[in-house]
């Protein structure tokens, strides 16, 4: 069925569930969370990273990649990491082997909660 | 350059990566080889896969420098470029297991592993069955039976026969042992 909406006006207002609830010409348009949506987003801090190292953060349970990049500083702050369970275990892989000095691959784990988490990266020279 | 097929976990070494030393013989600098692998491992693509090898660097002890150790792990294998010229590759610069994980083709591989002090499984009745048997043969109860003319070595319990062999009074093996001294014993089995 085709609905004809005269003079449609589109508005977005906070709903009772803290989600934005758009309204179109008096008709509410809802957005429901899917079971696969993250519970929340949080911050993961990697400390003591050798500058130039490549890091990769994955969900420990299924290997889903959450973040990746090259460390520009000894502290790497990864914001907006999606968290699907509370707490959620993540695997942190850090490697630096493209230029001297070379480091052994480093793997550690962290538990992400609503307040985030930090991990100390202890790389050793290869 | 070195390449890795992540799906099959095959590491391919092109002939150009090798150093010719005359004839159809080439050398592979295994340290350069593993650094090339490391370089791939920390690439955007390589980060998603397990590491290819384990490395223990060269170490100096008491004035002697022991060679580095490189072990290909996680199911990776190595294929040297096969151009059907039947060339040979000498692995230099480390003790390694590259030959053990190499895929067979027309390329010959020469390892140069050298062992100084090595570790073996030891211990009284330990995990090595050969060592355990030797200890039993040396220590356990033995009976020379004049009735049957045999020598029997018993298990640790002193009851269960372990091995037995014919025993003779003369070296020629014509007179079985009768309790009057023996000159010859056959293989225990």
XYZ file of N, CA, C and O in Angstrom, chain A residues 54-56 93-98 102-105 126, chain B residues 34-35 38-39 41-44 46-49 51 55:
112
model
N 52.941 -2.547 14.413
C 51.573 -2.699 13.917
C 50.782 -3.495 14.953
O 51.268 -4.495 15.469
N 49.595 -3.018 15.260
C 48.762 -3.710 16.238
C 47.459 -4.149 15.569
O 47.018 -3.561 14.577
N 46.885 -5.184 16.129
C 45.602 -5.691 15.627
C 44.817 -6.221 16.816
O 45.307 -7.085 17.543
N 47.383 -8.279 19.204
C 48.580 -8.745 18.507
C 49.428 -7.539 18.158
O 48.928 -6.589 17.548
N 50.691 -7.574 18.530
C 51.585 -6.471 18.198
C 52.839 -7.048 17.543
O 53.471 -7.959 18.091
N 53.184 -6.540 16.388
C 54.373 -7.020 15.674
C 55.161 -5.831 15.129
O 54.577 -4.837 14.697
N 56.464 -5.955 15.191
C 57.314 -4.954 14.550
C 58.521 -5.667 13.966
O 59.404 -6.112 14.694
N 58.527 -5.801 12.673
C 59.611 -6.554 12.043
C 59.940 -6.044 10.656
O 60.587 -6.729 9.890
N 59.519 -4.833 10.354
C 59.812 -4.316 9.018
C 61.095 -3.506 8.975
O 61.629 -3.256 7.905
N 64.221 -5.032 15.325
C 63.097 -5.967 15.162
C 62.663 -6.475 16.533
O 63.478 -6.629 17.442
N 61.393 -6.763 16.652
C 60.863 -7.272 17.918
C 60.118 -8.576 17.682
O 59.557 -8.795 16.601
N 60.129 -9.410 18.703
C 59.372 -10.651 18.623
C 57.868 -10.324 18.601
O 57.455 -9.323 19.205
N 57.086 -11.145 17.965
C 55.626 -10.935 17.993
C 55.122 -10.987 19.433
O 55.604 -11.795 20.223
N 64.095 -9.091 18.989
C 64.230 -10.383 18.328
C 65.682 -10.588 17.912
O 66.243 -9.767 17.222
N 64.340 -15.317 7.266
C 63.356 -15.163 8.346
C 62.985 -13.684 8.541
O 61.853 -13.382 8.923
N 63.925 -12.762 8.237
C 63.555 -11.347 8.317
C 62.541 -10.986 7.237
O 61.638 -10.174 7.464
N 59.325 -12.164 8.572
C 58.841 -11.257 9.621
C 58.228 -10.001 8.995
O 57.235 -9.478 9.496
N 58.865 -9.530 7.928
C 58.372 -8.331 7.262
C 56.960 -8.562 6.727
O 56.093 -7.687 6.786
N 54.895 -10.813 7.960
C 54.009 -11.063 9.107
C 53.421 -9.783 9.683
O 52.304 -9.787 10.189
N 54.190 -8.688 9.657
C 53.658 -7.464 10.262
C 53.056 -6.523 9.219
O 52.862 -5.337 9.484
N 52.743 -7.064 8.041
C 52.016 -6.275 7.054
C 50.528 -6.298 7.407
O 50.093 -7.077 8.266
N 49.776 -5.447 6.755
C 48.330 -5.387 7.021
C 47.699 -6.760 6.830
O 46.896 -7.222 7.640
N 49.352 -9.756 6.675
C 49.972 -10.799 7.486
C 49.549 -10.790 8.937
O 49.600 -11.821 9.617
N 49.115 -9.625 9.432
C 48.728 -9.526 10.846
C 47.586 -10.472 11.196
O 47.410 -10.851 12.353
N 46.807 -10.819 10.213
C 45.633 -11.654 10.492
C 45.971 -13.137 10.588
O 45.113 -13.936 10.929
N 47.231 -13.488 10.326
C 47.580 -14.907 10.274
C 48.637 -15.253 11.316
O 49.383 -14.381 11.767
N 52.060 -16.550 13.064
C 53.454 -16.320 12.675
C 53.999 -17.562 11.986
O 53.519 -18.685 12.195
N 62.139 -17.866 16.470
C 63.549 -17.508 16.286
C 64.227 -17.278 17.631
O 63.715 -16.534 18.470
